[in-house]
Amino acid sequence: MYRYDEFDHAFVAARVSQFRDQVERRLSGDISEEAFKPLRLMNGVYLQLHAYMLRVAVPYGTLNSRQMRKLGHIARIYDRGYGHFTTRQNIQFNWPALSDIPAILEELAEVEMHAIQTSGNCIRNVTADHFAGAAADEVADPRPYAEILRQWSSVHPEFSYLPRKFKIAVTAAERDRAAIQVHDIGLQLKKDAQGRLGFAVWIGGGQGRTPLLAKKIKDFLPEADLLSYVTAIMRVYNLHGRRDNKFKARIKILVHETGVEKLTQEIDAEWAQLKDGALKLPEADVAAINAYFAPPELAPRAEGWGELAAWQKSDSGFASWVGRNVAPHRHPDYAMVTISLKPIGGIPGDASADQMDAVARLAQEFGHDQIRVTHEQNLVLPHVALADLEPLYRALLTDGLATANAGLITDIIACPGLDYCALANARSIPVAQEISNRFADPARQADIGDLKIKISGCINACGHHHVGHIGILGVEKKGEELYQISLGGSGDENASIGQITGRGFGPDQITDAIETIVATYLANRTGADEPFIDCYRRIGADPFKAALYGSEAQAA
Amino acid sequence: MTVIWTQTGIVENDPWTQPSAEDGPKLLPLAEALEHAQDNAPFGVVLQPADDVRALAPVLDRLILVALTFPAFSDGRAFSQAMLLRERLGYKAELRAVGTVLLDQIPLMLRTGFDSFAVEHAPTIQRLIDKRLPGIDLHYQPAADAAAQTPGYSWRRTALLNG
Ligand code: HEM
Ligand code: SF4
């Protein structure tokens, strides 16, 4: 993974002292809260319902064990013993004291981490495929490009006061695990006919109150032009994005209102002027950044094949964990392991300080010191030998980290909701917990198969409900919490926005409604090999609506 | 009270902000500036964020001041306008930030090519006089300032902000 050099260390140290100075000026009254707000946001500090919240960047979701241990330490010393992994591959601490934050930032800097641009109307932490560097289907590792974008966007003088926040995601496989079509810029690393690397470029995706899928504006951008082209997009957006209404300020609205063709022309015209300038990426620089991401030396471990089969036969719990949470690696003797942060009845994405320590230790012992955070709020050990899966599983079991539910109905994404968030209309976490408890039976989950439930506590859609196979949105009606359901959303390469089923359900009805939807799916699927989303796309919303509202509609 | 600051200090008797600047150079909005280009005297122009700076191309060599407006500190359009003026149009004369000009934005303004600042906020003025700007000397991107390329990645630059 990328390692800071002297320049990076000095930069982060300077950023910490800059923030310390800003906090002092705020405390002395030299700056108003209004002027301070964007400054603290640009350093990941939110003011929430009960306390300040600190969001720490995990660039493209990649961590080593030393960094994970530091996060555990921060959770233990400065928070209440927990951290919360988010859908943007970051980690959030919900209870730090404002006065401790400069000290936390200094601790983070020791392990080459920071909170820069995890919030605010600037270019946010760049996200990437969590299987990057290990997946069999990628054309190249996308993270070096995410790293180049991270560096280039850090304290960007022109793009720190954009109309609204700006999110970039990078993937390198046809199978999109980074949800690039719901980002402001989505980049898909690919090869042209001559085998040269470049990007398909998408712009204008986003969720929030106006969910829109991104439009492809370039089929192949040579890698050397990455920064000049992104600069052209940013400049056009900075100058022309709407600033009169914050709900219409994302680039998706500019794309929508200007029209993708006209906007693409403007971007291309700007790019023509920038293309051969200082932003052109020299091959040597791209190679140097790539070298940091060289895969670990993976020794042959063919003995794992036989062992794995034997273990699976003798332990059904292990077998179902392998079936759900272990994915093929590009090296046949290795696997990518998902560590579920969705224990039955737990808070999605939460990890205790002890669990963070355990993951750090296991990554060192079995995982070549590499850890990933997924946008589905789980962790991944990307390079584990098949021969090590059994001891890894045993160790995860003792720390409550072996839930075998990756991709299943209890692998729920939920935003913080009314339990923490000042903007929430409704609670998200208790809804996730109740659904998880209701569907706890592993056999039942396995029978239902792949199903993504995503829950947001308000229309801002932090919980990605628009792209959930089943999306749940908390709304407020006459002082009551109500949950609206949408069906058929998807955040992958076949991205789609879910359709609302009808009127919402109360907190005591929502889990029953999910049961009804699941039962309707089970009754209608062609067989166990037709997953929920395929079945929904085949039969449409009507059978589900009839099941949800039918009898009552007749009674009325 | 508005004070004009440049990197050499507070400007005394700034011709553009004198109340009795009757016969001094004129500071005009974009539309008038384009008309004014008919006569010969050098002049200044003050742009709003929605103005297209490229319209100034024909009158550029007659301009001795361009003022770009920050209606609020959160409105960052003038950063892009400044980049276009400096990098695209090659404008060399004074580039002034007016409107809501706050301490924490000034380092970014310097990088995008501003070289004079109309400041009202008293604590900000004091920090400027003390030459204690709250910026960072290391940069991850080329911009319109005189920052030097450093050894290593092509996109890195350094400059001494308070030097
Ligand atoms: C608790 C404090 C939080 C606040 C106040 C907050 C605020 C917001 C707001 C206002 C938006 C809508 C922005 C827009 O549409 O322009 C948004 C969107 C979003 N937030 Fe949060 N958020 C919070 C926590 C989180 C967390 C914990 C995550 C990750 C789990 C997250 C991830 C996202 C994502 C993915 C979006 C959708 C992005 C899009 O519109 O494309 N947020 N958030
Ligand atoms: S979706 Fe709404 S309730 Fe949930 S975290 Fe985002 S802003 Fe808060």
CSV table of N, CA, C and O and ligand atoms in Angstrom, one decimal, chain A residues 46-48 53 55 84-88 92 94 164-165 167 182-184 205-209 246-247 250 252 377 413-417 420-423 459-464, ligand 1:
chain,number,residue,atom,x,y,z
A,46,TYR,N,-18.0,16.9,12.5
A,46,TYR,CA,-19.4,17.3,12.4
A,46,TYR,C,-19.9,17.6,13.8
A,46,TYR,O,-19.4,17.0,14.8
A,47,LEU,N,-20.9,18.4,13.9
A,47,LEU,CA,-21.6,18.6,15.2
A,47,LEU,C,-22.9,17.8,15.1
A,47,LEU,O,-23.7,18.0,14.2
A,48,GLN,N,-23.0,16.7,15.9
A,48,GLN,CA,-24.2,15.9,15.8
A,48,GLN,C,-25.2,16.1,16.9
A,48,GLN,O,-25.1,17.0,17.7
A,53,MET,N,-18.6,14.6,16.1
A,53,MET,CA,-18.3,13.4,15.4
A,53,MET,C,-17.1,13.6,14.6
A,53,MET,O,-17.0,14.6,13.9
A,55,ARG,N,-14.9,12.0,11.5
A,55,ARG,CA,-14.8,11.0,10.4
A,55,ARG,C,-13.4,10.9,9.9
A,55,ARG,O,-12.9,11.9,9.4
A,84,HIS,N,-17.3,3.2,14.0
A,84,HIS,CA,-18.4,2.9,13.1
A,84,HIS,C,-17.9,3.0,11.6
A,84,HIS,O,-17.5,4.1,11.2
A,85,PHE,N,-17.8,1.8,11.0
A,85,PHE,CA,-17.3,1.8,9.6
A,85,PHE,C,-18.4,2.2,8.7
A,85,PHE,O,-19.6,1.8,8.8
A,86,THR,N,-18.2,3.1,7.7
A,86,THR,CA,-19.2,3.8,7.0
A,86,THR,C,-19.3,3.2,5.5
A,86,THR,O,-18.4,2.5,5.1
A,87,THR,N,-20.3,3.6,4.8
A,87,THR,CA,-20.5,3.2,3.4
A,87,THR,C,-19.5,3.9,2.5
A,87,THR,O,-19.6,3.7,1.3
A,88,ARG,N,-18.8,4.9,3.0
A,88,ARG,CA,-17.7,5.5,2.2
A,88,ARG,C,-16.4,5.0,2.6
A,88,ARG,O,-15.4,5.6,2.4
A,92,GLN,N,-16.0,6.4,11.5
A,92,GLN,CA,-16.5,7.5,12.3
A,92,GLN,C,-16.5,7.2,13.7
A,92,GLN,O,-16.8,6.1,14.2
A,94,ASN,N,-18.1,8.6,17.2
A,94,ASN,CA,-19.3,9.3,17.5
A,94,ASN,C,-19.3,10.2,18.8
A,94,ASN,O,-20.1,11.0,19.0
A,164,ARG,N,-21.1,21.9,-3.8
A,164,ARG,CA,-21.5,20.8,-2.9
A,164,ARG,C,-20.4,19.8,-2.8
A,164,ARG,O,-19.4,19.9,-3.6
A,165,LYS,N,-20.6,18.8,-1.9
A,165,LYS,CA,-19.5,17.8,-1.8
A,165,LYS,C,-19.4,17.0,-3.2
A,165,LYS,O,-20.3,17.0,-4.0
A,167,LYS,N,-17.8,13.3,-4.9
A,167,LYS,CA,-17.4,12.0,-4.5
A,167,LYS,C,-16.9,11.2,-5.8
A,167,LYS,O,-17.7,11.2,-6.8
A,182,VAL,N,-23.3,5.7,-8.9
A,182,VAL,CA,-24.0,6.6,-8.1
A,182,VAL,C,-23.0,7.6,-7.4
A,182,VAL,O,-23.2,8.0,-6.3
A,183,HIS,N,-21.9,7.9,-8.2
A,183,HIS,CA,-20.9,8.9,-7.7
A,183,HIS,C,-20.9,10.1,-8.6
A,183,HIS,O,-21.3,10.0,-9.8
A,184,ASP,N,-20.4,11.2,-8.1
A,184,ASP,CA,-20.2,12.4,-8.9
A,184,ASP,C,-19.3,12.1,-10.1
A,184,ASP,O,-19.6,12.5,-11.2
A,205,GLY,N,-23.7,10.8,-11.2
A,205,GLY,CA,-24.5,9.9,-10.4
A,205,GLY,C,-24.7,10.4,-9.0
A,205,GLY,O,-23.8,11.2,-8.5
A,206,GLY,N,-25.7,10.0,-8.3
A,206,GLY,CA,-25.8,10.5,-6.9
A,206,GLY,C,-27.1,10.0,-6.3
A,206,GLY,O,-28.0,9.6,-7.0
A,207,GLN,N,-27.2,10.0,-5.0
A,207,GLN,CA,-28.4,9.6,-4.3
A,207,GLN,C,-29.1,10.8,-3.7
A,207,GLN,O,-29.5,11.6,-4.4
A,208,GLY,N,-29.2,10.8,-2.4
A,208,GLY,CA,-29.9,12.0,-1.8
A,208,GLY,C,-31.3,12.1,-2.3
A,208,GLY,O,-31.9,11.1,-2.7
A,209,ARG,N,-31.9,13.3,-2.3
A,209,ARG,CA,-33.3,13.4,-2.6
A,209,ARG,C,-33.6,13.2,-4.1
A,209,ARG,O,-34.8,13.0,-4.4
A,246,LYS,N,-29.2,24.3,-2.1
A,246,LYS,CA,-28.2,23.2,-1.8
A,246,LYS,C,-28.7,21.8,-2.2
A,246,LYS,O,-27.9,20.9,-2.4
A,247,PHE,N,-30.0,21.7,-2.4
A,247,PHE,CA,-30.6,20.4,-2.8
A,247,PHE,C,-30.4,20.2,-4.3
A,247,PHE,O,-30.7,19.2,-4.8
A,250,ARG,N,-25.6,19.4,-6.5
A,250,ARG,CA,-24.6,18.4,-6.9
A,250,ARG,C,-24.5,18.4,-8.4
A,250,ARG,O,-25.4,18.9,-9.1
A,252,LYS,N,-24.9,16.1,-10.4
A,252,LYS,CA,-26.0,15.4,-11.1
A,252,LYS,C,-27.0,16.3,-11.6
A,252,LYS,O,-27.6,16.1,-12.7
A,377,GLN,N,-20.0,-1.8,4.6
A,377,GLN,CA,-19.7,-1.7,6.0
A,377,GLN,C,-19.2,-3.0,6.6
A,377,GLN,O,-19.6,-3.4,7.8
A,413,ILE,N,-27.1,-2.6,5.2
A,413,ILE,CA,-26.5,-1.3,5.4
A,413,ILE,C,-27.5,-0.4,6.1
A,413,ILE,O,-28.7,-0.3,5.7
A,414,ALA,N,-27.0,0.3,7.1
A,414,ALA,CA,-27.9,1.3,7.7
A,414,ALA,C,-27.1,2.6,8.1
A,414,ALA,O,-26.0,2.5,8.5
A,415,CYS,N,-27.7,3.7,7.9
A,415,CYS,CA,-27.0,5.0,8.3
A,415,CYS,C,-27.2,5.1,9.8
A,415,CYS,O,-27.9,4.4,10.4
A,416,PRO,N,-26.5,6.1,10.4
A,416,PRO,CA,-26.7,6.3,11.8
A,416,PRO,C,-28.1,6.6,12.3
A,416,PRO,O,-28.5,6.2,13.4
A,417,GLY,N,-28.8,7.4,11.4
A,417,GLY,CA,-30.2,7.6,11.8
A,417,GLY,C,-30.4,8.5,13.0
A,417,GLY,O,-29.5,9.1,13.6
A,420,TYR,N,-28.1,9.1,16.2
A,420,TYR,CA,-26.9,10.0,16.2
A,420,TYR,C,-27.1,11.2,15.4
A,420,TYR,O,-26.5,12.3,15.7
A,421,CYS,N,-27.9,11.2,14.3
A,421,CYS,CA,-27.8,12.2,13.3
A,421,CYS,C,-28.8,13.3,13.5
A,421,CYS,O,-30.0,13.0,13.7
A,422,ALA,N,-28.3,14.5,13.4
A,422,ALA,CA,-29.1,15.7,13.6
A,422,ALA,C,-30.2,15.9,12.5
A,422,ALA,O,-31.1,16.6,12.6
A,423,LEU,N,-29.9,15.3,11.3
A,423,LEU,CA,-30.8,15.5,10.2
A,423,LEU,C,-31.9,14.4,10.1
A,423,LEU,O,-32.8,14.5,9.3
A,459,ILE,N,-34.0,11.5,3.7
A,459,ILE,CA,-33.9,11.5,2.3
A,459,ILE,C,-32.4,11.7,1.8
A,459,ILE,O,-32.1,11.5,0.6
A,460,ASN,N,-31.5,12.1,2.7
A,460,ASN,CA,-30.1,12.3,2.2
A,460,ASN,C,-29.5,11.0,1.8
A,460,ASN,O,-28.5,11.0,1.1
A,461,ALA,N,-30.1,9.8,2.2
A,461,ALA,CA,-29.7,8.6,1.6
A,461,ALA,C,-28.3,8.1,1.9
A,461,ALA,O,-27.7,7.4,1.1
A,462,CYS,N,-27.8,8.4,3.1
A,462,CYS,CA,-26.5,7.9,3.5
A,462,CYS,C,-26.5,6.4,3.5
A,462,CYS,O,-25.4,5.8,3.4
A,463,GLY,N,-27.6,5.8,3.8
A,463,GLY,CA,-27.7,4.3,3.8
A,463,GLY,C,-28.0,3.7,2.5
A,463,GLY,O,-28.2,2.5,2.4
A,464,HIS,N,-27.9,4.5,1.4
A,464,HIS,CA,-28.0,3.9,0.0
A,464,HIS,C,-29.3,3.3,-0.3
A,464,HIS,O,-29.3,2.3,-1.1
C,1,HEM,C1,-24.2,11.4,11.0
C,1,HEM,C2,-23.9,12.4,10.3
C,1,HEM,C3,-24.2,12.5,8.8
C,1,HEM,C4,-24.7,13.6,8.3
C,1,HEM,C5,-25.1,14.9,8.9
C,1,HEM,C6,-24.8,13.3,6.8
C,1,HEM,C7,-25.3,14.2,5.9
C,1,HEM,C8,-25.5,13.9,4.6
C,1,HEM,C9,-26.2,14.8,3.7
C,1,HEM,C10,-26.8,16.1,4.0
C,1,HEM,C11,-26.3,14.1,2.5
C,1,HEM,C12,-27.0,14.6,1.2
C,1,HEM,C13,-26.0,15.3,0.4
C,1,HEM,C14,-26.6,15.7,-0.9
C,1,HEM,O1,-27.5,15.1,-1.4
C,1,HEM,O2,-26.0,16.6,-1.5
C,1,HEM,C15,-25.6,12.8,2.7
C,1,HEM,C16,-25.5,11.9,1.7
C,1,HEM,C17,-24.7,10.7,1.9
C,1,HEM,N1,-24.0,10.4,3.0
C,1,HEM,FE1,-24.2,11.2,4.8
C,1,HEM,N2,-24.3,12.1,6.6
C,1,HEM,C18,-24.0,11.6,7.8
C,1,HEM,C19,-23.4,10.3,8.0
C,1,HEM,C20,-23.1,9.5,7.0
C,1,HEM,C21,-22.5,8.2,7.2
C,1,HEM,C22,-22.2,7.6,8.6
C,1,HEM,C23,-22.3,7.7,6.0
C,1,HEM,C24,-21.7,6.3,5.6
C,1,HEM,C25,-22.2,5.3,6.3
C,1,HEM,C26,-22.7,8.6,5.0
C,1,HEM,C27,-22.6,8.4,3.6
C,1,HEM,C28,-23.4,9.2,2.7
C,1,HEM,C29,-23.6,8.8,1.4
C,1,HEM,C30,-23.1,7.5,0.7
C,1,HEM,C31,-24.5,9.7,0.8
C,1,HEM,C32,-25.1,9.7,-0.5
C,1,HEM,C33,-24.2,10.4,-1.5
C,1,HEM,C34,-24.9,10.9,-2.7
C,1,HEM,O3,-25.9,11.6,-2.6
C,1,HEM,O4,-24.5,10.5,-3.8
C,1,HEM,N3,-23.2,9.7,5.6
C,1,HEM,N4,-25.2,12.8,4.0
